[in-house]
CSV table of N, CA and C in Angstrom, one decimal:
chain,number,residue,atom,x,y,z
O,1,MET,N,1.0,-0.9,0.1
O,1,MET,CA,0.0,0.2,0.0
O,1,MET,C,0.6,1.4,-0.4
O,2,THR,N,0.6,1.5,-0.8
O,2,THR,CA,1.5,3.4,-0.6
O,2,THR,C,1.0,4.3,-0.2
O,3,LEU,N,1.6,5.3,0.3
O,3,LEU,CA,1.4,5.9,0.9
O,3,LEU,C,0.8,7.3,1.2
O,4,ALA,N,0.6,7.3,0.0
O,4,ALA,CA,-0.5,8.0,-0.2
O,4,ALA,C,-2.4,8.0,0.0
O,5,ALA,N,-1.8,5.9,0.0
O,5,ALA,CA,-3.4,5.7,-0.3
O,5,ALA,C,-3.6,5.3,1.1
O,6,SER,N,-3.0,5.0,2.1
O,6,SER,CA,-2.8,4.5,3.9
O,6,SER,C,-3.2,6.5,4.3
O,7,ALA,N,-2.9,7.1,4.0
O,7,ALA,CA,-2.9,8.2,4.3
O,7,ALA,C,-4.7,9.1,4.1
O,8,LEU,N,-5.1,8.6,2.3
O,8,LEU,CA,-6.1,8.7,2.4
O,8,LEU,C,-7.5,7.9,2.7
O,9,ARG,N,-6.6,6.8,2.7
O,9,ARG,CA,-8.0,5.6,3.2
O,9,ARG,C,-8.9,6.5,4.1
O,10,VAL,N,-9.3,6.7,5.6
O,10,VAL,CA,-9.3,7.6,6.3
O,10,VAL,C,-10.7,8.4,5.3
O,11,PRO,N,-10.0,9.4,4.9
O,11,PRO,CA,-10.7,10.7,4.2
O,11,PRO,C,-11.9,10.2,3.5
O,12,ARG,N,-11.1,9.1,2.7
O,12,ARG,CA,-12.1,8.7,1.7
O,12,ARG,C,-13.5,8.0,2.0
O,13,ALA,N,-13.2,7.1,2.9
O,13,ALA,CA,-14.1,5.9,3.6
O,13,ALA,C,-14.9,7.6,4.1
O,14,ILE,N,-15.3,8.3,4.7
O,14,ILE,CA,-15.5,9.5,5.5
O,14,ILE,C,-16.5,10.1,4.6
O,15,VAL,N,-16.0,10.2,3.4
O,15,VAL,CA,-16.8,11.2,2.1
O,15,VAL,C,-17.6,9.4,1.3
O,16,PHE,N,-16.9,9.1,1.3
O,16,PHE,CA,-17.9,7.5,0.9
O,16,PHE,C,-19.1,7.8,1.6
O,17,ALA,N,-19.3,7.4,3.1
O,17,ALA,CA,-19.8,7.0,3.8
O,17,ALA,C,-20.8,8.0,4.1
O,18,THR,N,-20.6,9.4,4.4
O,18,THR,CA,-21.3,10.6,4.0
O,18,THR,C,-22.4,10.6,2.9
O,19,LEU,N,-21.7,10.6,2.1
O,19,LEU,CA,-22.5,10.8,0.9
O,19,LEU,C,-23.4,10.0,0.8
O,20,CYS,N,-22.6,9.1,1.0
O,20,CYS,CA,-23.8,7.4,0.5
O,20,CYS,C,-25.1,7.9,1.8
O,21,THR,N,-25.0,7.8,2.5
O,21,THR,CA,-26.0,8.3,3.4
O,21,THR,C,-27.0,9.8,3.9
O,22,VAL,N,-26.3,10.5,3.5
O,22,VAL,CA,-27.1,12.0,3.1
O,22,VAL,C,-28.0,11.4,1.5
O,23,VAL,N,-27.5,11.1,0.7
O,23,VAL,CA,-28.0,11.3,-0.2
O,23,VAL,C,-29.4,10.0,0.0
O,24,SER,N,-28.7,9.0,0.6
O,24,SER,CA,-30.1,7.7,1.1
O,24,SER,C,-30.4,7.8,1.4
O,25,ALA,N,-30.6,9.2,2.9
O,25,ALA,CA,-31.8,10.0,3.2
O,25,ALA,C,-32.7,10.4,2.9
O,26,GLY,N,-32.1,11.4,1.7
O,26,GLY,CA,-32.9,12.1,0.9
O,26,GLY,C,-33.2,11.4,0.2
O,27,GLY,N,-33.3,10.8,-0.5
O,27,GLY,CA,-33.8,10.0,-1.3
O,27,GLY,C,-35.2,9.1,-0.6
O,28,HIS,N,-34.8,8.7,0.6
O,28,HIS,CA,-35.8,8.1,1.3
O,28,HIS,C,-36.7,8.5,1.7
O,29,ALA,N,-36.7,9.9,2.1
O,29,ALA,CA,-38.2,11.1,3.3
O,29,ALA,C,-38.3,11.5,1.5
O,30,LEU,N,-37.9,11.2,-0.1
O,30,LEU,CA,-38.2,12.2,-1.1
O,30,LEU,C,-39.7,10.8,-1.6
O,31,ALA,N,-38.9,9.9,-1.3
O,31,ALA,CA,-40.0,8.6,-2.5
O,31,ALA,C,-40.6,8.5,-0.9
O,32,GLY,N,-41.1,9.0,0.3
O,32,GLY,CA,-42.5,9.0,0.9
O,32,GLY,C,-42.1,8.5,1.9
O,33,GLY,N,-40.7,7.4,2.1
O,33,GLY,CA,-40.3,7.2,3.7
O,33,GLY,C,-40.6,7.5,4.7
O,34,GLY,N,-40.8,9.0,4.8
O,34,GLY,CA,-40.9,9.4,5.6
O,34,GLY,C,-39.0,9.8,6.5
O,35,LEU,N,-39.2,11.0,7.1
O,35,LEU,CA,-37.7,11.8,7.8
O,35,LEU,C,-36.8,10.6,8.2
O,36,VAL,N,-34.7,10.3,7.8
O,36,VAL,CA,-35.1,9.5,8.9
O,36,VAL,C,-34.4,9.7,9.8
O,37,PRO,N,-34.5,9.8,11.5
O,37,PRO,CA,-34.2,9.7,12.4
O,37,PRO,C,-32.4,10.3,12.8
O,38,PRO,N,-32.4,11.8,13.4
O,38,PRO,CA,-30.5,11.6,13.2
O,38,PRO,C,-29.8,10.6,13.9
O,39,PHE,N,-30.2,9.5,15.2
O,39,PHE,CA,-29.5,8.4,15.1
O,39,PHE,C,-29.3,6.9,14.2
O,40,LEU,N,-30.2,7.1,13.7
O,40,LEU,CA,-30.7,5.9,12.4
O,40,LEU,C,-29.5,7.0,11.1
O,41,GLY,N,-28.7,8.3,10.5
O,41,GLY,CA,-28.6,8.8,10.6
O,41,GLY,C,-27.0,8.4,10.2
O,42,VAL,N,-26.6,8.7,11.5
O,42,VAL,CA,-25.2,8.2,12.0
O,42,VAL,C,-24.9,6.5,11.9
O,43,LEU,N,-26.2,6.1,11.9
O,43,LEU,CA,-26.0,4.1,12.3
O,43,LEU,C,-25.3,4.1,11.1
O,44,GLY,N,-25.7,4.8,9.6
O,44,GLY,CA,-25.7,4.7,8.3
O,44,GLY,C,-25.1,4.7,7.7
O,45,VAL,N,-23.7,5.9,8.7
O,45,VAL,CA,-22.7,6.3,8.1
O,45,VAL,C,-21.4,5.4,9.0
O,46,VAL,N,-22.1,5.0,10.2
O,46,VAL,CA,-21.3,3.8,10.4
O,46,VAL,C,-20.6,2.7,9.3
O,47,VAL,N,-22.1,1.8,8.9
O,47,VAL,CA,-22.5,0.9,8.2
O,47,VAL,C,-21.6,1.5,6.6
O,48,SER,N,-21.4,1.9,6.8
O,48,SER,CA,-21.3,2.2,5.1
O,48,SER,C,-20.2,2.9,5.1
O,49,PHE,N,-19.7,3.5,6.6
O,49,PHE,CA,-17.2,3.8,6.7
O,49,PHE,C,-17.2,1.6,6.8
O,50,CYS,N,-17.7,1.1,7.6
O,50,CYS,CA,-17.2,-0.2,7.5
O,50,CYS,C,-17.2,-0.9,6.4
O,51,VAL,N,-17.9,-0.7,5.7
O,51,VAL,CA,-18.3,-1.4,4.1
O,51,VAL,C,-16.8,-0.4,3.0
O,52,ALA,N,-16.7,1.0,3.8
O,52,ALA,CA,-15.6,1.8,1.9
O,52,ALA,C,-14.5,1.7,2.2
O,53,TYR,N,-14.4,1.8,4.5
O,53,TYR,CA,-12.8,1.8,4.9
O,53,TYR,C,-11.7,0.6,4.2
O,54,PRO,N,-12.6,-0.5,4.1
O,54,PRO,CA,-11.3,-2.2,3.4
O,54,PRO,C,-11.5,-1.9,2.4
O,55,LEU,N,-12.3,-0.9,1.6
O,55,LEU,CA,-11.9,-0.8,-0.2
O,55,LEU,C,-11.3,-0.3,-0.3
O,56,GLY,N,-10.4,1.5,0.7
O,56,GLY,CA,-9.8,1.9,0.1
O,56,GLY,C,-8.3,1.8,0.3
O,57,GLY,N,-7.9,0.6,0.3
O,57,GLY,CA,-6.6,0.6,0.4
O,57,GLY,C,-5.6,1.2,-1.0
O,58,ARG,N,-6.2,1.1,-1.8
O,58,ARG,CA,-6.1,1.8,-3.5
O,58,ARG,C,-6.8,1.7,-4.2
O,59,GLU,N,-6.6,2.5,-5.1
O,59,GLU,CA,-7.3,2.9,-5.9
O,59,GLU,C,-8.4,2.0,-6.5
O,60,ARG,N,-10.1,2.5,-6.9
O,60,ARG,CA,-11.1,1.1,-7.2
O,60,ARG,C,-11.5,1.7,-8.4
O,61,GLY,N,-12.0,1.1,-9.2
O,61,GLY,CA,-12.0,1.0,-10.8
O,61,GLY,C,-13.7,1.9,-10.7
O,62,PRO,N,-14.6,1.6,-12.0
O,62,PRO,CA,-16.1,1.9,-11.5
O,62,PRO,C,-16.8,0.7,-11.5
O,63,GLU,N,-16.5,-0.7,-11.4
O,63,GLU,CA,-16.8,-1.7,-11.3
O,63,GLU,C,-16.7,-1.9,-9.6
O,64,VAL,N,-16.1,-1.6,-9.2
O,64,VAL,CA,-15.7,-1.3,-7.0
O,64,VAL,C,-16.8,-0.1,-6.4
O,65,VAL,N,-16.4,0.4,-7.2
O,65,VAL,CA,-17.0,1.7,-6.9
O,65,VAL,C,-18.7,1.5,-6.7
O,66,LEU,N,-19.3,1.8,-8.3
O,66,LEU,CA,-20.9,1.4,-7.9
O,66,LEU,C,-21.1,0.0,-7.3
O,67,THR,N,-20.4,-1.3,-7.2
O,67,THR,CA,-20.6,-2.4,-6.8
O,67,THR,C,-20.8,-1.8,-5.2
O,68,ALA,N,-20.5,-1.3,-5.1
O,68,ALA,CA,-19.8,-0.9,-2.9
O,68,ALA,C,-21.3,0.5,-2.8
O,69,THR,N,-21.5,1.1,-3.9
O,69,THR,CA,-22.6,1.9,-3.3
O,69,THR,C,-23.9,1.4,-3.5
O,70,GLY,N,-24.0,1.2,-4.3
O,70,GLY,CA,-25.5,-0.2,-4.3
O,70,GLY,C,-25.6,-0.8,-3.3
O,71,GLY,N,-24.8,-1.7,-3.3
O,71,GLY,CA,-24.7,-2.5,-1.5
O,71,GLY,C,-24.8,-1.6,-0.8
O,72,VAL,N,-24.5,-0.7,-0.8
O,72,VAL,CA,-24.9,0.5,1.1
O,72,VAL,C,-25.7,1.0,0.7
O,73,GLN,N,-26.5,1.5,0.0
O,73,GLN,CA,-27.3,1.8,-0.9
O,73,GLN,C,-28.9,1.1,-0.9
O,74,LEU,N,-28.7,-0.4,-1.1
O,74,LEU,CA,-29.7,-1.3,-0.4
O,74,LEU,C,-29.7,-1.4,1.2
O,75,LEU,N,-28.3,-1.8,2.0
O,75,LEU,CA,-28.3,-1.5,3.2
O,75,LEU,C,-28.7,-0.8,3.7
O,76,LEU,N,-28.5,0.4,3.3
O,76,LEU,CA,-29.7,1.9,3.7
O,76,LEU,C,-30.6,1.5,3.7
O,77,HIS,N,-31.7,1.1,2.5
O,77,HIS,CA,-32.9,1.3,2.5
O,77,HIS,C,-33.2,0.3,3.5
O,78,GLU,N,-32.8,-0.8,3.6
O,78,GLU,CA,-33.3,-1.6,4.5
O,78,GLU,C,-33.4,-0.6,5.9
O,79,LEU,N,-32.4,-0.8,6.4
O,79,LEU,CA,-32.1,0.4,7.6
O,79,LEU,C,-33.2,1.1,7.5
O,80,PHE,N,-33.2,2.0,6.8
O,80,PHE,CA,-34.4,3.3,6.6
O,80,PHE,C,-35.8,3.2,7.3
O,81,SER,N,-36.1,1.4,6.2
O,81,SER,CA,-37.2,1.2,6.0
O,81,SER,C,-38.1,0.4,7.5
O,82,ARG,N,-36.7,-0.4,7.7
O,82,ARG,CA,-36.9,-1.2,8.9
O,82,ARG,C,-37.5,-0.5,10.1
O,83,ALA,N,-36.8,0.8,10.6
O,83,ALA,CA,-37.1,1.3,11.3
O,83,ALA,C,-37.8,2.7,11.3
O,84,ALA,N,-38.6,2.6,10.3
O,84,ALA,CA,-39.7,4.0,10.1
O,84,ALA,C,-40.3,3.1,10.8
O,85,GLN,N,-41.1,4.2,11.6
O,85,GLN,CA,-42.4,3.7,11.6
O,85,GLN,C,-43.9,3.8,10.9
O,86,GLY,N,-44.1,2.8,10.9
O,86,GLY,CA,-45.8,2.7,9.3
O,86,GLY,C,-45.6,1.4,8.9
O,87,PRO,N,-45.8,2.0,7.3
O,87,PRO,CA,-46.1,0.5,6.3
O,87,PRO,C,-44.9,1.1,5.9
O,88,HIS,N,-43.9,0.3,5.3
O,88,HIS,CA,-42.2,0.3,5.0
O,88,HIS,C,-42.8,-0.3,3.9
O,89,THR,N,-41.6,-0.7,3.0
O,89,THR,CA,-41.0,-1.1,1.7
O,89,THR,C,-39.7,-1.6,1.6
O,90,THR,N,-39.7,-3.3,1.5
O,90,THR,CA,-38.7,-3.5,2.0
O,90,THR,C,-37.9,-3.8,0.5
O,91,ILE,N,-37.6,-4.6,0.1
O,91,ILE,CA,-36.3,-4.7,-1.4
O,91,ILE,C,-37.6,-5.8,-1.1
O,92,LEU,N,-38.1,-6.8,-0.8
O,92,LEU,CA,-39.1,-8.1,-1.9
O,92,LEU,C,-39.6,-7.7,-1.1
O,93,GLY,N,-41.1,-7.6,-1.9
O,93,GLY,CA,-42.3,-7.2,-1.3
O,93,GLY,C,-42.7,-8.4,-0.4
O,94,ASP,N,-44.0,-8.6,-0.4
O,94,ASP,CA,-44.6,-9.6,0.7
O,94,ASP,C,-45.0,-10.9,-0.6
O,95,HIS,N,-45.2,-10.8,-1.7
O,95,HIS,CA,-45.1,-12.3,-2.4
O,95,HIS,C,-43.6,-12.5,-2.7
O,96,GLY,N,-42.1,-12.2,-2.4
O,96,GLY,CA,-41.5,-11.9,-3.1
O,96,GLY,C,-40.7,-11.0,-5.0
O,97,HIS,N,-41.9,-10.7,-4.5
O,97,HIS,CA,-41.7,-9.5,-6.3
O,97,HIS,C,-41.1,-8.5,-5.5
O,98,PRO,N,-39.9,-7.5,-6.2
O,98,PRO,CA,-39.3,-6.4,-6.4
O,98,PRO,C,-39.9,-5.2,-5.9
O,99,ALA,N,-40.1,-4.5,-4.7
O,99,ALA,CA,-40.4,-3.7,-4.6
O,99,ALA,C,-40.2,-2.1,-5.8
O,100,SER,N,-41.3,-2.0,-6.1
O,100,SER,CA,-41.0,-0.8,-7.1
O,100,SER,C,-39.9,0.5,-6.8
O,101,GLY,N,-41.0,1.1,-6.4
O,101,GLY,CA,-40.9,2.5,-6.0
O,101,GLY,C,-39.7,3.1,-4.6
O,102,MET,N,-39.6,2.6,-3.5
O,102,MET,CA,-38.4,3.8,-3.2
O,102,MET,C,-37.7,2.1,-3.4
O,103,THR,N,-37.3,1.2,-3.7
O,103,THR,CA,-36.2,0.2,-4.7
O,103,THR,C,-35.0,0.6,-5.6
O,104,ALA,N,-36.4,1.2,-6.5
O,104,ALA,CA,-36.3,2.0,-7.7
O,104,ALA,C,-35.1,3.2,-7.5
O,105,VAL,N,-35.6,3.7,-6.5
O,105,VAL,CA,-35.1,5.1,-6.4
O,105,VAL,C,-33.4,5.2,-5.9
O,106,HIS,N,-34.1,4.0,-4.5
O,106,HIS,CA,-32.1,3.7,-4.3
O,106,HIS,C,-31.1,3.8,-4.9
O,107,LEU,N,-31.8,2.7,-6.0
O,107,LEU,CA,-30.6,1.7,-7.0
O,107,LEU,C,-30.5,3.4,-7.9
O,108,ALA,N,-31.2,4.3,-8.4
O,108,ALA,CA,-31.2,5.1,-9.1
O,108,ALA,C,-29.9,5.4,-9.1
O,109,VAL,N,-30.2,6.4,-7.8
O,109,VAL,CA,-30.0,6.7,-6.8
O,109,VAL,C,-27.8,6.6,-6.4
O,110,ALA,N,-28.1,5.0,-6.2
O,110,ALA,CA,-26.6,4.0,-6.3
O,110,ALA,C,-26.5,4.6,-7.4
O,111,LEU,N,-26.6,3.8,-8.6
O,111,LEU,CA,-25.7,4.5,-10.1
O,111,LEU,C,-25.4,5.9,-10.6
O,112,GLY,N,-26.4,6.7,-9.6
O,112,GLY,CA,-25.4,8.6,-10.2
O,112,GLY,C,-24.6,8.7,-8.6
O,113,THR,N,-24.4,7.9,-7.8
O,113,THR,CA,-24.0,8.6,-6.4
O,113,THR,C,-22.3,7.8,-6.8
O,114,GLY,N,-22.8,6.1,-7.3
O,114,GLY,CA,-21.7,6.2,-7.3
O,114,GLY,C,-20.9,6.5,-8.8
O,115,TRP,N,-20.8,7.1,-9.8
O,115,TRP,CA,-20.3,7.5,-11.0
O,115,TRP,C,-19.7,8.1,-10.4
O,116,TRP,N,-20.5,9.3,-9.6
O,116,TRP,CA,-19.9,10.5,-9.1
O,116,TRP,C,-18.3,10.3,-8.2
O,117,LEU,N,-18.9,9.4,-7.5
O,117,LEU,CA,-18.0,9.3,-6.8
O,117,LEU,C,-16.3,8.4,-7.1
O,118,TYR,N,-17.3,7.5,-8.8
O,118,TYR,CA,-15.5,7.4,-9.1
O,118,TYR,C,-14.7,7.9,-9.1
O,119,ARG,N,-15.7,9.6,-10.3
O,119,ARG,CA,-15.0,10.1,-10.9
O,119,ARG,C,-14.4,11.3,-9.8
O,120,GLY,N,-14.7,11.1,-8.6
O,120,GLY,CA,-13.4,12.0,-7.5
O,120,GLY,C,-12.8,11.4,-7.5
O,121,GLU,N,-12.8,10.2,-7.4
O,121,GLU,CA,-11.3,8.7,-6.7
O,121,GLU,C,-10.5,8.8,-7.6
O,122,SER,N,-11.4,8.8,-9.6
O,122,SER,CA,-10.0,8.8,-10.4
O,122,SER,C,-9.7,10.5,-9.7
O,123,ALA,N,-10.0,12.0,-9.9
O,123,ALA,CA,-9.4,12.6,-10.0
O,123,ALA,C,-8.2,12.5,-8.8
O,124,VAL,N,-8.7,12.3,-7.9
O,124,VAL,CA,-7.8,12.3,-6.7
O,124,VAL,C,-7.0,11.7,-6.7
O,125,TRP,N,-6.2,10.5,-7.9
O,125,TRP,CA,-5.3,9.6,-8.0
O,125,TRP,C,-4.6,10.3,-8.9
O,126,LEU,N,-5.4,10.4,-9.8
O,126,LEU,CA,-5.0,11.6,-11.5
O,126,LEU,C,-3.6,12.5,-10.6
O,127,MET,N,-4.3,13.0,-9.2
O,127,MET,CA,-3.6,14.5,-8.6
O,127,MET,C,-2.3,14.1,-8.0
O,128,ILE,N,-2.5,12.4,-7.4
O,128,ILE,CA,-1.4,12.4,-6.5
O,128,ILE,C,-0.3,11.7,-7.4
O,129,ARG,N,-0.8,10.3,-8.5
O,129,ARG,CA,0.2,10.5,-9.7
O,129,ARG,C,1.2,11.9,-10.4
O,130,LEU,N,0.4,12.5,-10.3
O,130,LEU,CA,0.7,14.2,-11.1
O,130,LEU,C,1.7,14.8,-10.0
O,131,TYR,N,1.1,15.5,-8.9
O,131,TYR,CA,1.7,15.9,-7.5
O,131,TYR,C,2.8,15.4,-7.3
O,132,GLY,N,2.2,13.7,-7.0
O,132,GLY,CA,3.3,13.0,-5.8
O,132,GLY,C,4.4,12.9,-6.3
O,133,ARG,N,5.1,12.9,-8.2
O,133,ARG,CA,6.4,12.6,-8.1
O,133,ARG,C,7.5,13.7,-9.1
O,134,ARG,N,7.9,13.8,-8.9
O,134,ARG,CA,8.9,15.2,-9.1
O,134,ARG,C,9.3,15.2,-11.1
O,135,LEU,N,8.6,16.1,-11.5
O,135,LEU,CA,9.1,16.0,-13.0
O,135,LEU,C,9.5,16.9,-13.6
O,136,PRO,N,10.6,16.3,-14.0
O,136,PRO,CA,12.0,17.6,-14.4
O,136,PRO,C,11.5,18.7,-15.1
O,137,VAL,N,10.8,19.0,-15.2
O,137,VAL,CA,9.8,19.9,-15.8
O,137,VAL,C,9.8,21.0,-14.7
O,138,ILE,N,9.2,20.1,-13.8
O,138,ILE,CA,8.5,21.6,-12.6
O,138,ILE,C,9.9,22.2,-11.7
O,139,ARG,N,11.2,20.9,-11.3
O,139,ARG,CA,12.0,21.1,-11.2
O,139,ARG,C,13.1,22.1,-11.4
O,140,LEU,N,13.4,22.3,-13.1
O,140,LEU,CA,13.7,23.2,-13.6
O,140,LEU,C,13.3,24.9,-13.2
O,141,LEU,N,11.9,24.5,-12.8
O,141,LEU,CA,10.4,25.6,-13.0
O,141,LEU,C,11.3,26.6,-11.3
O,142,LEU,N,11.7,25.3,-10.5
O,142,LEU,CA,11.5,25.9,-9.4
O,142,LEU,C,13.3,25.9,-9.2
O,143,ALA,N,13.7,25.9,-10.1
O,143,ALA,CA,15.7,26.3,-9.7
O,143,ALA,C,15.5,27.4,-10.2
O,144,VAL,N,14.6,28.1,-11.5
O,144,VAL,CA,15.6,29.2,-12.3
O,144,VAL,C,14.6,30.4,-10.9
O,145,PRO,N,15.5,31.2,-10.4
O,145,PRO,CA,15.0,32.1,-9.9
O,145,PRO,C,14.5,33.9,-10.6
O,146,THR,N,13.5,33.9,-10.3
O,146,THR,CA,12.6,34.9,-10.5
O,146,THR,C,12.6,36.3,-10.0
O,147,GLU,N,12.7,37.1,-10.9
O,147,GLU,CA,12.3,38.8,-10.2
O,147,GLU,C,11.2,39.2,-10.2
O,148,VAL,N,10.6,40.3,-9.0
O,148,VAL,CA,9.3,40.3,-9.3
O,148,VAL,C,9.9,42.0,-10.3
O,149,VAL,N,9.9,42.4,-11.1
O,149,VAL,CA,9.2,43.2,-11.8
O,149,VAL,C,8.1,43.8,-11.7
O,150,THR,N,8.0,45.3,-11.0
O,150,THR,CA,7.0,46.2,-11.5
O,150,THR,C,7.2,46.8,-12.2
O,151,PRO,N,5.7,47.5,-12.6
O,151,PRO,CA,5.6,47.7,-14.2
O,151,PRO,C,5.6,49.3,-13.7
O,152,ALA,N,6.3,50.5,-14.1
O,152,ALA,CA,5.9,51.5,-14.0
O,152,ALA,C,4.4,52.2,-14.5
O,153,TRP,N,3.8,52.7,-13.6
O,153,TRP,CA,2.7,53.2,-14.1
O,153,TRP,C,2.4,54.3,-14.9
O,154,ARG,N,1.8,54.3,-15.2
O,154,ARG,CA,2.1,56.3,-15.3
O,154,ARG,C,0.6,56.5,-16.4
O,155,PRO,N,-0.3,57.7,-15.9
O,155,PRO,CA,-1.9,57.1,-16.3
O,155,PRO,C,-1.4,58.0,-18.2
O,156,VAL,N,-2.8,57.7,-19.0
O,156,VAL,CA,-2.6,58.2,-20.3
O,156,VAL,C,-3.6,59.7,-20.3
O,157,THR,N,-2.8,60.4,-21.1
O,157,THR,CA,-3.7,61.4,-20.8
O,157,THR,C,-4.2,61.4,-22.3
O,158,ALA,N,-5.2,62.0,-22.3
O,158,ALA,CA,-6.2,62.4,-23.8
O,158,ALA,C,-5.0,63.0,-25.3
O,159,HIS,N,-4.1,63.6,-24.5
O,159,HIS,CA,-3.4,64.5,-25.6
O,159,HIS,C,-2.0,63.8,-26.2
O,160,GLU,N,-2.4,62.1,-26.0
O,160,GLU,CA,-1.0,61.5,-25.9
O,160,GLU,C,-1.1,61.6,-27.8
O,161,ALA,N,-0.2,61.0,-28.5
O,161,ALA,CA,-0.5,60.5,-29.3
O,161,ALA,C,-0.4,59.2,-29.7
O,162,THR,N,-1.3,58.7,-30.5
O,162,THR,CA,-1.2,57.4,-30.9
O,162,THR,C,-1.0,57.2,-31.8
O,163,PRO,N,0.0,55.3,-31.8
O,163,PRO,CA,0.8,54.9,-32.5
O,163,PRO,C,-0.2,54.4,-33.8
O,164,TYR,N,-1.5,54.5,-34.3
O,164,TYR,CA,-1.5,54.1,-35.1
O,164,TYR,C,-2.5,55.1,-36.2
O,165,GLY,N,-1.6,55.9,-36.1
O,165,GLY,CA,-2.3,57.1,-37.5
O,165,GLY,C,-3.6,57.6,-36.5
O,166,GLY,N,-3.7,57.9,-35.6
O,166,GLY,CA,-4.9,58.4,-35.3
O,166,GLY,C,-5.5,57.5,-34.4
O,167,ARG,N,-4.9,56.3,-35.0
O,167,ARG,CA,-6.7,55.3,-34.3
O,167,ARG,C,-6.6,54.5,-33.3
O,168,ASP,N,-6.4,55.0,-32.3
O,168,ASP,CA,-7.0,54.0,-30.9
O,168,ASP,C,-7.5,52.4,-31.2
O,169,VAL,N,-6.5,51.5,-31.5
O,169,VAL,CA,-7.3,49.8,-31.4
O,169,VAL,C,-7.5,49.8,-30.2
O,170,LEU,N,-6.7,49.4,-29.7
O,170,LEU,CA,-7.0,48.9,-28.0
O,170,LEU,C,-6.3,49.6,-26.8
O,171,PRO,N,-7.5,50.3,-26.7
O,171,PRO,CA,-6.7,51.0,-25.2
O,171,PRO,C,-6.0,50.8,-24.5
O,172,SER,N,-6.3,49.6,-23.6
O,172,SER,CA,-6.0,48.6,-22.7
O,172,SER,C,-5.0,47.9,-23.1
O,173,VAL,N,-4.2,47.6,-24.2
O,173,VAL,CA,-2.9,46.8,-24.8
O,173,VAL,C,-1.8,48.5,-24.5
O,174,ARG,N,-2.5,49.4,-25.4
O,174,ARG,CA,-1.3,51.2,-25.5
O,174,ARG,C,-1.2,51.0,-24.0
O,175,ARG,N,-1.8,51.1,-23.2
O,175,ARG,CA,-1.4,51.5,-21.1
O,175,ARG,C,-0.1,50.0,-20.8
O,176,ARG,N,-0.2,49.1,-20.9
O,176,ARG,CA,0.5,48.1,-20.4
O,176,ARG,C,1.5,48.5,-21.1
């Protein structure tokens, strides 16, 4: 495991868990399941974190991120539905048929959230690869001393002759 992977393991798991739980709780409420109590939201973050932390040892592809997000969404759906007061929709209906409404919402949200998390994961690892190693061009730029030269500024007067035969093409260029 690389140093970057171990340093980012906990923050990545926290982002995954928090995002999955907030989106799932919001979707659950919008789909008619009612508001999720705060203690249940915290429990959802803990459950999601326990799924994400073991997967955070290295960069993951879309198949792992989407599968983990989908699995967590289904777990959170069950957790929120079973804890809700009144009728609830479980993954399987009364007669073994898939429940269509809320489960479909959770799966659609899982797909969108999973893709979003995967793209963020890709961006983080790209930055680690680009900025984590020393590139010769960057070393060269850092080695060249630079002087800060402040330009002498003077106000432009209306009486100055324009360099283009009396036509002032770009006043901002002329002042620079």
